[in-house]
Amino acid sequence: MTASPCGAATKIEESHPPLRSRLPAPLAPPQLFYFHSHMFTHKLSLAGARSAPRSRAYYIQAVTQHTDPPPERRQAVTVAHSIQPWHPHFRTTCTVLLVCFLAILFEGYDVGVMGAVLPALAEDRNWNLSPFQLGALSSYALVGMFFGAFLIGTLSEMMGRRRMLLLCVSVFSLTMLGASWAPTPVLFGILRFIGGLGLGGVIPVAAALTIEYSPPHRRSFNYGLMYSGYSVGILCAALVAMWFLPSLGWRGVIGLGAVPIVLIPLMAWMLPESQEYLVGQGRISEAQALANRTGNGRLQTRGGLGKNANRATWRDVMSSIFARRQLRATACFWMALFFGLLLVYGLNTWLPTIMRKNGYDLGSSLSFLVVFSLASALGGLFLGGAADKMGARGTVTSFYLIGSAAIGALMFRNSVAINYLLMALAGVGSVSASLILTGYLAGYYPAHARAAATGWALSFARCGAMCGPLLGGYVAGSGLSFEWNFITFSIAGLAAALAVGLLPSAGRRVAVAHNHQETNA
């Protein structure tokens, strides 16, 4: 290899014999890579890598130093990226999964408890709320979640994912306690909005931490397992209301949502900080110590190494999401989740009513909703395993199509058993597919923008979540036959599948080199 101008990027194939023979295996920070020529000593900084079908190319920043080589004829060169991938310890993965599962479970309780106490709240003679006011109180948390998702998701890339996750759980737990003592509906609604900010931030941050601390071949499954806590939380809210609402009243049931605040110290002790965040902030020594303690010691770096290494800023994060090279992926993810949540929330709201129009009594129509929910919870684990083995994009696209076909088939006069099967497929092809898509999104973007990218996408998708019930209500109130409800939601499933199918393949993304030079040889 000849000396290259200072700052020039040189592409070196893995099969290149002279360089390959000098690459230590395994190569890991802070291990040093030595390379010198007859006249000059070169400082090499690995700036990025991408895989090709038959060979691997490493993009190396070559900086020529006009100094004589030391007596041992070598100059230490710091390598900024580890060729070997990062793998966390199994114990670390389980710990992060448990903490994130609990955070999502607490969120599920917070979201589900409003529906559980709504009948009791409507009968409260002190407040004497109208149906419209009850609906408004229920929606304040959703509005807060809309803003919290992209705000907290972005801030977590600059202030720390661990810190923001604990802050979010603390915020919505304390506001639940305050709401249980609220003397007026206005204060109740304000506290629900503030709590919604924390609720919206939990999902993107928990998603980023789960993806980071999961082995690459288990990411989708682990994400599905972690997110199943949401369904468990909603189930807990229903059970708590069933058992304690008569004795404690709606205030007591809501107040129990503050229990997570007691667990914050334990969660803080168990949960490690994001290694990706530490590296993005240039805190390399802390990141290396964390990598050694929680995994195989490989740093997940994104730029130069050193005291002033490539700190993640607001502009860095935003450019990783909205830069021209990412616009197609961002648009596809946003539209897929928009139609996915439109489908999920629309069916959850109107499914019993639609099935009653299809000729079923109230009990049978509610049983379809139970099948839909159970299949959604179990389907997340199934789709997660399938996505890890066969690829997330193909798996999610296929099941959106299956869900769309199942919803469309419900318009026909089938037997009860067939309709239960179709309802289960609809649950897997809507809720479970959207869940795995969110995990795929978190792993698709660069490490320093995972939580922010997830938060922004989910904020936009909340618009679809709000449109789903409205669209179902419009169709139901327009005088059209019940078949048009199934046709409408089936089209939404097709649109989600199309958006996922148009996503650029993760394997074809171009690695962008960050040319940051090490100042201390």
XYZ file of C-alpha atoms in Angstrom:
521
model
C 0.000 0.000 0.000
C 1.359 3.394 -0.975
C 1.153 6.478 1.150
C -2.033 8.424 0.531
C -2.592 12.134 1.019
C -3.593 13.238 4.471
C -7.316 12.637 4.922
C -7.755 10.575 1.745
C -10.142 7.628 1.911
C -8.660 4.368 0.675
C -10.710 1.232 -0.049
C -8.952 -2.013 0.776
C -10.465 -5.409 0.018
C -10.451 -8.039 2.721
C -8.733 -10.435 0.330
C -5.741 -8.079 -0.087
C -2.855 -10.313 1.116
C -0.469 -7.684 2.577
C -3.155 -5.969 4.674
C -5.039 -9.139 5.568
C -1.890 -10.684 6.973
C -1.532 -7.714 9.330
C -5.089 -7.703 10.664
C -5.186 -9.249 14.141
C -8.076 -11.605 14.772
C -10.202 -10.903 16.597
C -9.713 -7.150 16.354
C -11.230 -5.187 19.206
C -10.764 -1.790 20.795
C -8.505 -0.840 22.405
C -6.351 -3.322 20.451
C -3.851 -1.589 18.114
C -3.250 -2.085 14.426
C 0.342 -1.580 13.216
C 1.178 -0.613 9.658
C 4.220 1.136 8.185
C 5.982 1.619 4.878
C 9.649 2.092 4.062
C 9.595 5.888 4.364
C 6.502 6.856 6.289
C 4.371 5.726 9.193
C 0.636 5.653 8.494
C -2.164 6.150 10.971
C -5.233 4.170 9.878
C -8.746 4.812 11.126
C -11.458 2.423 10.013
C -14.347 4.691 9.044
C -17.030 2.227 8.062
C -17.728 -1.117 6.474
C -20.283 -2.789 4.292
C -20.771 -6.342 3.190
C -20.712 -7.504 -0.408
C -21.902 -10.909 -1.680
C -18.385 -12.380 -1.991
C -16.023 -9.997 -0.288
C -15.952 -7.377 2.415
C -14.592 -3.919 1.841
C -13.211 -1.784 4.644
C -13.075 1.956 4.158
C -9.939 3.204 5.831
C -8.923 6.748 6.580
C -5.199 6.984 5.895
C -3.277 9.830 7.529
C 0.372 10.136 6.573
C 2.804 11.243 9.260
C 6.275 12.295 8.109
C 8.090 10.783 11.070
C 10.767 8.192 11.346
C 9.551 4.836 12.618
C 10.591 3.893 16.151
C 13.300 1.274 16.736
C 10.788 -1.568 16.665
C 9.708 -0.203 13.228
C 6.052 0.197 14.002
C 3.644 2.951 14.934
C 0.525 2.347 17.001
C -2.656 3.038 15.119
C -6.024 3.292 16.822
C -8.834 1.479 15.041
C -12.141 3.280 15.436
C -14.446 0.422 14.499
C -14.373 -3.186 15.585
C -14.522 -5.675 12.741
C -15.995 -8.290 15.066
C -19.655 -7.512 15.918
C -20.915 -6.594 19.362
C -22.562 -9.431 21.294
C -24.043 -8.858 24.768
C -23.887 -11.440 27.524
C -27.041 -13.522 27.925
C -27.456 -12.196 31.472
C -27.285 -8.613 30.214
C -29.876 -9.281 27.522
C -32.259 -10.813 30.064
C -31.793 -7.889 32.453
C -32.511 -5.252 29.809
C -35.475 -7.265 28.511
C -36.931 -7.516 32.018
C -36.620 -3.798 32.765
C -38.063 -2.776 29.382
C -40.834 -5.384 29.733
C -41.800 -3.897 33.100
C -41.746 -0.354 31.698
C -44.044 -1.395 28.833
C -46.284 -3.327 31.255
C -46.687 -0.226 33.437
C -47.530 1.782 30.329
C -50.119 -0.802 29.293
C -51.777 -0.495 32.699
C -51.811 3.304 32.438
C -53.371 3.218 28.971
C -55.850 0.438 29.736
C -57.052 1.697 33.101
C -58.997 4.603 31.592
C -61.236 2.269 29.643
C -61.663 0.080 32.718
C -62.795 2.923 35.009
C -64.764 4.877 32.394
C -68.186 3.468 33.439
C -67.503 4.381 37.087
C -66.223 7.807 36.072
C -69.424 8.395 34.095
C -71.473 7.670 37.227
C -69.489 10.079 39.428
C -72.112 12.626 40.492
C -69.529 15.110 41.728
C -68.203 15.635 38.206
C -71.347 14.747 36.226
C -69.467 14.349 32.930
C -71.132 14.104 29.531
C -70.086 11.399 27.023
C -68.152 14.036 25.063
C -66.251 15.120 28.186
C -65.461 11.499 29.014
C -64.066 11.020 25.528
C -61.974 14.165 25.878
C -60.506 12.997 29.196
C -59.586 9.694 27.559
C -57.888 11.419 24.636
C -55.621 13.787 26.598
C -53.102 11.016 27.250
C -53.082 10.131 23.529
C -52.271 13.738 22.647
C -49.422 13.702 25.158
C -48.155 10.428 23.678
C -48.088 12.043 20.233
C -45.669 14.725 21.415
C -43.782 12.528 23.857
C -42.806 9.917 21.279
C -40.690 12.166 19.060
C -39.615 14.582 21.819
C -38.375 11.974 24.308
C -37.098 9.722 21.549
C -34.884 12.496 20.201
C -33.737 13.767 23.603
C -32.706 10.252 24.610
C -30.005 10.284 21.918
C -28.411 13.334 23.568
C -29.242 12.842 27.259
C -29.091 9.067 27.585
C -31.586 6.287 26.897
C -31.380 4.832 30.399
C -32.013 8.223 32.002
C -34.969 9.025 29.753
C -36.616 5.624 30.221
C -36.482 5.986 34.002
C -37.711 9.583 33.727
C -40.681 8.544 31.570
C -41.760 5.819 34.003
C -41.431 8.272 36.894
C -43.470 10.949 35.109
C -46.470 8.831 34.177
C -46.448 7.075 37.576
C -46.501 10.363 39.502
C -49.199 11.822 37.262
C -51.333 8.732 37.891
C -51.043 9.432 41.611
C -51.929 13.082 41.037
C -54.875 12.200 38.785
C -56.312 9.941 41.477
C -56.490 12.987 43.786
C -57.502 15.548 41.139
C -60.385 17.700 42.470
C -61.598 18.821 39.029
C -61.826 17.300 35.531
C -59.586 20.089 34.190
C -56.703 19.180 36.497
C -57.339 15.508 35.774
C -56.999 16.153 32.033
C -53.817 18.229 32.462
C -52.191 15.466 34.505
C -53.222 12.867 31.916
C -51.615 14.964 29.174
C -48.350 15.285 31.137
C -48.436 11.567 31.835
C -48.946 10.976 28.120
C -45.600 12.655 27.423
C -43.931 9.969 29.508
C -46.050 7.211 28.002
C -45.104 8.255 24.486
C -41.403 8.211 25.296
C -41.289 4.720 26.788
C -41.835 2.760 23.564
C -39.081 4.296 21.371
C -36.495 4.238 24.171
C -37.367 0.693 25.258
C -37.272 -0.389 21.611
C -33.797 1.074 21.099
C -32.428 -0.525 24.282
C -33.958 -3.909 23.464
C -32.525 -3.918 19.939
C -29.102 -2.771 21.153
C -28.788 -5.395 23.878
C -30.132 -8.310 21.814
C -27.999 -10.601 19.635
C -28.607 -9.848 15.936
C -30.283 -13.228 15.344
C -32.757 -12.695 18.228
C -33.688 -9.038 17.896
C -37.182 -9.396 16.456
C -38.141 -12.190 18.863
C -36.825 -10.279 21.868
C -38.662 -7.159 20.757
C -41.903 -9.116 20.454
C -41.319 -10.620 23.893
C -40.589 -7.212 25.415
C -43.627 -5.568 23.825
C -45.949 -8.340 25.013
C -45.769 -6.506 28.343
C -48.165 -3.949 26.861
C -50.924 -6.559 26.505
C -50.140 -7.892 29.990
C -50.495 -4.358 31.375
C -53.891 -3.871 29.744
C -54.993 -7.247 31.108
C -53.794 -6.228 34.595
C -55.816 -3.020 34.363
C -58.958 -4.996 33.530
C -58.372 -7.498 36.359
C -57.579 -4.801 38.943
C -60.727 -2.897 37.964
C -62.782 -6.083 38.155
C -61.516 -6.922 41.645
C -61.003 -3.535 43.302
C -63.266 -1.025 41.540
C -66.285 -1.793 43.791
C -64.250 -1.278 46.975
C -61.654 1.350 45.995
C -63.604 3.309 43.401
C -62.117 4.756 40.229
C -59.665 6.939 42.152
C -58.133 3.959 43.926
C -57.757 1.941 40.714
C -56.037 4.854 38.965
C -53.881 5.509 42.031
C -52.505 1.956 41.849
C -50.850 3.044 38.613
C -48.308 4.917 40.759
C -46.847 1.664 42.141
C -43.993 1.648 39.550
C -42.414 4.690 41.233
C -41.377 2.372 44.086
C -39.444 0.198 41.610
C -37.492 3.046 40.003
C -34.380 2.589 42.223
C -34.282 -1.137 41.410
C -34.731 -0.480 37.681
C -31.979 2.144 37.796
C -29.631 -0.344 39.470
C -30.386 -3.112 36.957
C -30.474 -1.193 33.673
C -27.152 -0.378 31.958
C -26.690 2.775 29.919
C -26.716 2.538 26.154
C -23.246 1.841 24.808
C -24.284 3.457 21.527
C -25.201 6.643 23.380
C -21.867 6.766 25.238
C -19.887 6.334 22.024
C -22.033 8.928 20.275
C -21.149 11.390 23.049
C -17.435 10.647 22.809
C -17.311 8.951 26.230
C -15.168 6.151 24.871
C -13.574 4.973 28.114
C -16.991 4.560 29.748
C -18.316 2.792 26.669
C -15.356 0.411 26.603
C -15.778 -0.421 30.290
C -19.489 -1.037 29.692
C -18.757 -3.212 26.651
C -16.322 -5.313 28.673
C -18.783 -5.700 31.540
C -21.941 -6.430 29.523
C -20.656 -8.139 26.387
C -17.672 -9.313 24.392
C -15.863 -5.975 24.568
C -16.577 -4.873 21.000
C -17.449 -1.201 20.738
C -20.427 -0.199 18.606
C -18.769 2.921 17.264
C -19.868 5.311 14.546
C -16.882 7.538 13.954
C -13.436 8.483 15.178
C -12.162 7.369 18.500
C -10.940 9.697 21.168
C -11.821 12.473 23.512
C -13.600 14.558 20.881
C -15.018 11.671 18.862
C -18.045 12.476 16.757
C -20.489 13.589 19.413
C -24.130 13.041 18.502
C -25.989 16.330 18.117
C -29.580 17.188 17.275
C -28.479 17.797 13.692
C -26.738 14.401 13.511
C -29.858 12.628 14.695
C -32.224 14.516 12.406
C -29.999 14.058 9.353
C -29.934 10.316 9.954
C -33.736 10.269 9.725
C -34.543 12.971 7.171
C -31.447 13.100 4.956
C -32.115 12.597 1.256
C -30.593 9.120 1.292
C -33.061 8.067 4.021
C -36.223 9.790 2.792
C -37.605 6.729 1.022
C -37.097 4.488 4.047
C -38.513 7.095 6.433
C -41.592 7.673 4.259
C -42.229 3.931 3.894
C -41.891 3.262 7.622
C -44.165 6.160 8.513
C -46.874 5.203 6.015
C -46.722 1.518 6.963
C -47.139 2.297 10.663
C -49.837 4.886 9.892
C -51.991 2.313 8.090
C -50.991 -0.413 10.536
C -52.193 1.533 13.587
C -55.266 2.731 11.672
C -56.092 -0.935 11.183
C -55.317 -1.902 14.789
C -57.248 0.871 16.527
C -60.096 0.781 14.030
C -60.678 -2.944 14.526
C -60.264 -2.749 18.308
C -62.922 -0.036 18.469
C -65.483 -1.273 15.963
C -65.041 -5.052 15.777
C -67.838 -5.988 18.226
C -70.240 -3.564 16.525
C -69.362 -4.850 13.056
C -69.827 -8.481 14.093
C -73.206 -7.651 15.627
C -74.246 -6.208 12.273
C -73.042 -9.475 10.777
C -75.705 -11.292 12.821
C -73.928 -12.268 16.043
C -75.242 -11.459 19.515
C -73.298 -9.268 21.934
C -71.581 -12.145 23.734
C -70.390 -13.739 20.513
C -69.250 -10.431 19.069
C -67.142 -9.759 22.174
C -65.646 -13.248 21.927
C -64.289 -12.306 18.508
C -62.480 -9.385 20.134
C -60.973 -11.762 22.719
C -59.695 -14.059 19.949
C -58.327 -11.045 18.091
C -56.448 -9.838 21.196
C -55.050 -13.240 22.219
C -53.852 -14.001 18.701
C -52.201 -10.581 18.575
C -50.267 -11.208 21.797
C -49.077 -14.699 20.846
C -48.520 -13.741 17.229
C -45.890 -11.196 18.216
C -43.640 -13.986 19.504
C -44.277 -16.137 16.435
C -43.615 -13.321 13.984
C -40.542 -12.259 15.945
C -38.992 -15.703 15.554
C -39.962 -15.834 11.881
C -38.505 -12.375 11.240
C -35.179 -13.371 12.815
C -34.926 -16.407 10.542
C -36.456 -15.174 7.281
C -36.045 -11.403 7.457
C -38.310 -8.777 8.978
C -39.316 -6.998 5.775
C -40.603 -10.113 4.018
C -42.279 -11.457 7.155
C -44.125 -8.234 7.941
C -45.191 -7.726 4.311
C -46.511 -11.290 4.065
C -48.542 -11.088 7.255
C -49.993 -7.692 6.430
C -51.241 -9.338 3.221
C -52.555 -12.360 5.136
C -54.296 -10.080 7.629
C -55.821 -8.028 4.833
C -57.154 -11.164 3.122
C -58.551 -12.501 6.411
C -60.368 -9.240 7.143
C -61.823 -9.203 3.647
C -62.994 -12.813 4.005
C -64.987 -11.934 7.133
C -67.614 -10.237 4.971
C -68.823 -13.629 3.757
C -71.231 -15.893 5.634
C -68.749 -18.347 7.084
C -69.115 -20.827 9.912
C -68.268 -19.637 13.423
C -65.091 -21.747 13.491
C -63.874 -20.273 10.195
C -64.591 -16.756 11.414
C -62.611 -17.388 14.605
C -59.676 -18.558 12.493
C -59.979 -15.515 10.230
C -60.167 -13.248 13.281
C -56.974 -14.779 14.692
C -55.194 -14.238 11.365
C -56.483 -10.659 11.315
C -54.979 -10.065 14.764
C -51.601 -11.488 13.781
C -51.683 -9.642 10.459
C -52.407 -6.276 12.053
C -51.242 -5.921 15.670
C -48.377 -8.436 15.553
C -47.153 -7.253 12.157
C -47.110 -3.621 13.318
C -45.252 -4.635 16.469
C -42.479 -6.425 14.548
C -42.322 -3.552 12.067
C -41.543 -1.169 14.941
C -38.679 -3.400 16.059
C -37.384 -3.601 12.485
C -37.470 0.195 12.281
C -35.405 0.552 15.457
C -32.700 -1.708 14.039
C -32.789 -0.199 10.549
C -31.497 3.271 11.395
C -27.980 4.117 12.639
C -27.288 3.351 16.273
C -27.239 7.003 17.356
C -30.733 7.629 15.918
C -32.667 4.483 16.842
C -34.841 5.918 19.602
C -35.431 9.183 17.730
C -36.371 7.418 14.479
C -38.792 5.158 16.345
C -40.313 8.083 18.231
C -40.903 10.210 15.139
C -42.444 7.290 13.245
C -44.757 6.398 16.129
C -45.826 10.023 16.523
C -46.917 10.105 12.892
C -48.543 6.688 13.292
C -50.645 8.073 16.163
C -52.508 10.038 13.501
C -53.491 6.711 11.956
C -54.507 5.446 15.388
C -56.863 8.414 15.719
C -58.165 8.052 12.151
C -59.033 4.347 12.544
C -61.985 4.761 14.931
C -63.143 7.864 13.035
C -63.060 6.012 9.718
C -64.953 3.079 11.184
C -67.541 5.444 12.639
C -67.946 7.229 9.309
C -68.549 3.966 7.451
C -70.925 2.727 10.157
C -72.911 5.966 10.108
C -73.038 6.390 6.338
C -75.760 3.812 5.801
C -73.500 1.420 3.883
C -73.763 -2.316 4.445
C -71.524 -3.919 7.066
C -69.328 -5.442 4.327
C -67.852 -2.023 3.632
C -66.268 -1.988 7.100
C -64.277 -5.088 6.215
C -63.435 -3.724 2.768
C -62.171 -0.451 4.267
C -59.898 -2.090 6.822
C -58.731 -4.673 4.298
C -57.547 -1.844 2.036
C -55.636 -0.350 4.982
C -53.824 -3.673 5.410
C -52.918 -3.715 1.712
C -51.563 -0.169 1.958
C -49.390 -1.141 4.945
C -48.042 -4.179 3.067
C -47.241 -2.037 0.029
C -45.350 0.506 2.126
C -43.235 -2.203 3.791
C -42.586 -3.858 0.433
C -41.218 -0.580 -0.942
C -38.665 -0.250 1.875
C -35.051 -0.254 0.666
C -33.284 -3.421 1.687
C -31.118 -2.930 4.763
C -28.333 -4.808 2.987
C -28.228 -2.224 0.211
C -27.863 0.813 2.415
C -24.656 2.660 1.720
C -22.279 3.019 4.651
C -21.317 6.638 5.067
C -17.783 7.208 6.284
C -17.227 9.746 9.039
C -13.782 11.176 8.393
C -12.737 12.139 11.895
C -9.027 12.071 12.501
C -7.389 10.952 15.700
C -5.337 13.795 17.095
C -3.122 11.734 19.400
C -1.046 9.094 17.655
